[in-house]
Each structure stands twice: as structure tokens, then as C-alpha cells.
mmCIF file of N, CA and C in Angstrom:
data_model
loop_
_atom_site.group_PDB
_atom_site.id
_atom_site.type_symbol
_atom_site.label_atom_id
_atom_site.label_comp_id
_atom_site.label_asym_id
_atom_site.label_seq_id
_atom_site.Cartn_x
_atom_site.Cartn_y
_atom_site.Cartn_z
ATOM 1 N N MET D 1 126.350 -279.516 20.774
ATOM 2 C CA MET D 1 126.050 -280.874 21.175
ATOM 3 C C MET D 1 125.437 -280.904 22.573
ATOM 4 N N LYS D 2 125.796 -279.931 23.390
ATOM 5 C CA LYS D 2 125.299 -279.896 24.753
ATOM 6 C C LYS D 2 123.791 -279.637 24.780
ATOM 7 N N LYS D 3 123.297 -278.819 23.828
ATOM 8 C CA LYS D 3 121.871 -278.494 23.752
ATOM 9 C C LYS D 3 121.038 -279.746 23.496
ATOM 10 N N VAL D 4 121.533 -280.645 22.656
ATOM 11 C CA VAL D 4 120.815 -281.881 22.348
ATOM 12 C C VAL D 4 120.685 -282.740 23.595
ATOM 13 N N LYS D 5 121.747 -282.810 24.380
ATOM 14 C CA LYS D 5 121.726 -283.609 25.609
ATOM 15 C C LYS D 5 120.731 -283.030 26.613
ATOM 16 N N GLU D 6 120.677 -281.688 26.707
ATOM 17 C CA GLU D 6 119.728 -281.051 27.616
ATOM 18 C C GLU D 6 118.299 -281.325 27.177
ATOM 19 N N ASN D 7 118.047 -281.246 25.865
ATOM 20 C CA ASN D 7 116.705 -281.515 25.352
ATOM 21 C C ASN D 7 116.299 -282.960 25.605
ATOM 22 N N LYS D 8 117.245 -283.878 25.473
ATOM 23 C CA LYS D 8 116.960 -285.286 25.712
ATOM 24 C C LYS D 8 116.612 -285.516 27.179
ATOM 25 N N THR D 9 117.294 -284.848 28.072
ATOM 26 C CA THR D 9 117.021 -284.976 29.499
ATOM 27 C C THR D 9 115.659 -284.396 29.847
ATOM 28 N N VAL D 10 115.333 -283.243 29.282
ATOM 29 C CA VAL D 10 114.031 -282.621 29.538
ATOM 30 C C VAL D 10 112.916 -283.527 29.020
ATOM 31 N N PHE D 11 113.110 -284.105 27.843
ATOM 32 C CA PHE D 11 112.109 -285.011 27.282
ATOM 33 C C PHE D 11 111.915 -286.228 28.174
ATOM 34 N N ALA D 12 112.995 -286.811 28.645
ATOM 35 C CA ALA D 12 112.901 -287.990 29.503
ATOM 36 C C ALA D 12 112.215 -287.658 30.829
ATOM 37 N N LEU D 13 112.529 -286.512 31.407
ATOM 38 C CA LEU D 13 111.862 -286.103 32.653
ATOM 39 C C LEU D 13 110.367 -285.876 32.433
ATOM 40 N N ALA D 14 110.024 -285.268 31.289
ATOM 41 C CA ALA D 14 108.618 -285.054 30.967
ATOM 42 C C ALA D 14 107.893 -286.389 30.814
ATOM 43 N N MET D 15 108.546 -287.357 30.197
ATOM 44 C CA MET D 15 107.953 -288.687 30.040
ATOM 45 C C MET D 15 107.775 -289.360 31.399
ATOM 46 N N ALA D 16 108.734 -289.168 32.301
ATOM 47 C CA ALA D 16 108.624 -289.752 33.642
ATOM 48 C C ALA D 16 107.410 -289.190 34.376
ATOM 49 N N VAL D 17 107.219 -287.892 34.309
ATOM 50 C CA VAL D 17 106.081 -287.261 34.975
ATOM 51 C C VAL D 17 104.772 -287.710 34.329
ATOM 52 N N LEU D 18 104.734 -287.689 33.004
ATOM 53 C CA LEU D 18 103.527 -288.080 32.289
ATOM 54 C C LEU D 18 103.112 -289.511 32.613
ATOM 55 N N TRP D 19 104.052 -290.430 32.513
ATOM 56 C CA TRP D 19 103.721 -291.835 32.752
ATOM 57 C C TRP D 19 103.460 -292.112 34.225
ATOM 58 N N SER D 20 104.115 -291.393 35.128
ATOM 59 C CA SER D 20 103.842 -291.564 36.562
ATOM 60 C C SER D 20 102.402 -291.191 36.882
ATOM 61 N N ILE D 21 101.957 -290.076 36.331
ATOM 62 C CA ILE D 21 100.575 -289.652 36.555
ATOM 63 C C ILE D 21 99.604 -290.638 35.919
ATOM 64 N N THR D 22 99.899 -291.023 34.674
ATOM 65 C CA THR D 22 99.013 -291.946 33.958
ATOM 66 C C THR D 22 98.875 -293.276 34.682
ATOM 67 N N PHE D 23 99.998 -293.886 35.045
ATOM 68 C CA PHE D 23 99.939 -295.179 35.723
ATOM 69 C C PHE D 23 99.404 -295.052 37.147
ATOM 70 N N GLY D 24 99.712 -293.952 37.801
ATOM 71 C CA GLY D 24 99.200 -293.748 39.153
ATOM 72 C C GLY D 24 97.683 -293.688 39.183
ATOM 73 N N ILE D 25 97.103 -292.984 38.224
ATOM 74 C CA ILE D 25 95.642 -292.887 38.154
ATOM 75 C C ILE D 25 95.042 -294.214 37.698
ATOM 76 N N ALA D 26 95.650 -294.832 36.686
ATOM 77 C CA ALA D 26 95.101 -296.068 36.130
ATOM 78 C C ALA D 26 95.137 -297.225 37.130
ATOM 79 N N MET D 27 96.166 -297.293 37.926
ATOM 80 C CA MET D 27 96.321 -298.413 38.853
ATOM 81 C C MET D 27 95.823 -298.095 40.263
ATOM 82 N N ASN D 28 95.375 -296.861 40.468
ATOM 83 C CA ASN D 28 94.917 -296.420 41.786
ATOM 84 C C ASN D 28 95.978 -296.626 42.864
ATOM 85 N N ASN D 29 97.231 -296.528 42.471
ATOM 86 C CA ASN D 29 98.331 -296.687 43.415
ATOM 87 C C ASN D 29 99.484 -295.805 42.944
ATOM 88 N N TRP D 30 99.736 -294.713 43.656
ATOM 89 C CA TRP D 30 100.750 -293.755 43.208
ATOM 90 C C TRP D 30 102.161 -294.318 43.283
ATOM 91 N N THR D 31 102.420 -295.228 44.215
ATOM 92 C CA THR D 31 103.764 -295.802 44.339
ATOM 93 C C THR D 31 104.124 -296.596 43.084
ATOM 94 N N ILE D 32 103.226 -297.455 42.659
ATOM 95 C CA ILE D 32 103.477 -298.236 41.442
ATOM 96 C C ILE D 32 103.538 -297.303 40.234
ATOM 97 N N GLY D 33 102.693 -296.282 40.206
ATOM 98 C CA GLY D 33 102.702 -295.328 39.097
ATOM 99 C C GLY D 33 104.034 -294.614 38.956
ATOM 100 N N ILE D 34 104.591 -294.188 40.075
ATOM 101 C CA ILE D 34 105.891 -293.505 40.035
ATOM 102 C C ILE D 34 106.990 -294.458 39.582
ATOM 103 N N CYS D 35 106.957 -295.684 40.077
ATOM 104 C CA CYS D 35 107.963 -296.676 39.660
ATOM 105 C C CYS D 35 107.870 -296.962 38.168
ATOM 106 N N MET D 36 106.652 -297.112 37.659
ATOM 107 C CA MET D 36 106.469 -297.362 36.228
ATOM 108 C C MET D 36 106.900 -296.143 35.411
ATOM 109 N N GLY D 37 106.621 -294.950 35.932
ATOM 110 C CA GLY D 37 107.057 -293.730 35.243
ATOM 111 C C GLY D 37 108.563 -293.642 35.147
ATOM 112 N N ILE D 38 109.251 -294.022 36.207
ATOM 113 C CA ILE D 38 110.723 -294.030 36.181
ATOM 114 C C ILE D 38 111.232 -295.059 35.193
ATOM 115 N N CYS D 39 110.576 -296.207 35.130
ATOM 116 C CA CYS D 39 110.976 -297.241 34.155
ATOM 117 C C CYS D 39 110.819 -296.730 32.727
ATOM 118 N N PHE D 40 109.721 -296.028 32.460
ATOM 119 C CA PHE D 40 109.543 -295.477 31.123
ATOM 120 C C PHE D 40 110.564 -294.380 30.844
ATOM 121 N N ALA D 41 110.918 -293.593 31.855
ATOM 122 C CA ALA D 41 111.936 -292.558 31.669
ATOM 123 C C ALA D 41 113.286 -293.184 31.347
ATOM 124 N N ILE D 42 113.582 -294.306 31.964
ATOM 125 C CA ILE D 42 114.822 -295.016 31.648
ATOM 126 C C ILE D 42 114.794 -295.466 30.196
ATOM 127 N N ALA D 43 113.631 -295.958 29.764
ATOM 128 C CA ALA D 43 113.493 -296.399 28.376
ATOM 129 C C ALA D 43 113.682 -295.239 27.401
ATOM 130 N N PHE D 44 113.275 -294.027 27.791
ATOM 131 C CA PHE D 44 113.437 -292.867 26.928
ATOM 132 C C PHE D 44 114.799 -292.192 27.111
ATOM 133 N N GLY D 45 115.666 -292.747 27.942
ATOM 134 C CA GLY D 45 117.035 -292.256 28.051
ATOM 135 C C GLY D 45 117.300 -291.279 29.166
ATOM 136 N N LEU D 46 116.590 -291.369 30.258
ATOM 137 C CA LEU D 46 116.832 -290.452 31.375
ATOM 138 C C LEU D 46 118.216 -290.673 31.971
ATOM 139 N N PHE D 47 118.567 -291.931 32.155
ATOM 140 C CA PHE D 47 119.866 -292.250 32.716
ATOM 141 C C PHE D 47 120.745 -292.796 31.601
ATOM 142 N N GLY D 48 121.694 -291.975 31.118
ATOM 143 C CA GLY D 48 122.589 -292.421 30.061
ATOM 144 C C GLY D 48 123.700 -293.290 30.621
ATOM 145 N N SER D 49 124.294 -294.069 29.757
ATOM 146 C CA SER D 49 125.390 -294.919 30.205
ATOM 147 C C SER D 49 126.672 -294.097 30.318
ATOM 148 N N GLU D 50 127.638 -294.613 31.033
ATOM 149 C CA GLU D 50 128.911 -293.925 31.199
ATOM 150 C C GLU D 50 129.639 -293.813 29.864
ATOM 151 N N GLU D 51 129.465 -294.795 28.994
ATOM 152 C CA GLU D 51 130.110 -294.755 27.681
ATOM 153 C C GLU D 51 129.590 -293.575 26.867
ATOM 154 N N ASP D 52 128.277 -293.322 26.942
ATOM 155 C CA ASP D 52 127.704 -292.191 26.225
ATOM 156 C C ASP D 52 128.256 -290.875 26.755
ATOM 157 N N GLU D 53 128.402 -290.773 28.068
ATOM 158 C CA GLU D 53 128.923 -289.549 28.658
ATOM 159 C C GLU D 53 130.383 -289.320 28.255
ATOM 160 N N LYS D 54 131.181 -290.381 28.222
ATOM 161 C CA LYS D 54 132.577 -290.256 27.795
ATOM 162 C C LYS D 54 132.646 -289.808 26.347
ATOM 163 N N LYS D 55 131.779 -290.383 25.516
ATOM 164 C CA LYS D 55 131.755 -290.025 24.102
ATOM 165 C C LYS D 55 131.364 -288.563 23.919
ATOM 166 N N ASP D 56 130.377 -288.099 24.690
ATOM 167 C CA ASP D 56 129.953 -286.704 24.608
ATOM 168 C C ASP D 56 131.057 -285.764 25.058
ATOM 169 N N ASN D 57 131.788 -286.141 26.122
ATOM 170 C CA ASN D 57 132.886 -285.306 26.607
ATOM 171 C C ASN D 57 133.998 -285.211 25.576
ATOM 172 N N GLU D 58 134.285 -286.305 24.875
ATOM 173 C CA GLU D 58 135.332 -286.293 23.857
ATOM 174 C C GLU D 58 134.917 -285.427 22.672
ATOM 175 N N GLU D 59 133.627 -285.446 22.312
ATOM 176 C CA GLU D 59 133.145 -284.641 21.192
ATOM 177 C C GLU D 59 133.163 -283.160 21.528
ATOM 178 N N ASP D 60 132.933 -282.806 22.792
ATOM 179 C CA ASP D 60 132.931 -281.404 23.199
ATOM 180 C C ASP D 60 134.322 -280.791 23.147
ATOM 181 N N LYS D 61 135.350 -281.588 23.287
ATOM 182 C CA LYS D 61 136.728 -281.057 23.313
ATOM 183 C C LYS D 61 137.190 -280.659 21.971
#
């Protein structure tokens, strides 16, 4: 189960970088691009909720 969580984190980080670059170039403003990239990473699950983490810890035991 831990491998799935690591893959999800790597995917979300990759999405953050991808969208940060895309929006930064498209808007000609890297600050807004990075903020939008972080928002998309949140949408793809970069920051999980505490409930999800508790559930994962219980499943690992």
C-alpha cells in the first residue's frame, strides 16, 4: 500500500512542475504560474487529508 502512496505523490509533484511551467510561460508571469501549478497539484492529490493518512496507517498495521 505504501508504494501506491509514493506513486501518487510523485504523480502530483510531476503535475505541479508541468502546470507551473505551462502557466508560467502562457501568462508570462512565473509567480502566477507556480501558484496555479500548486493548485493543480492539490487537485491531483499532492496534499492528502489527515483522514486519508490515518486510514493508510491503520491499513499498514
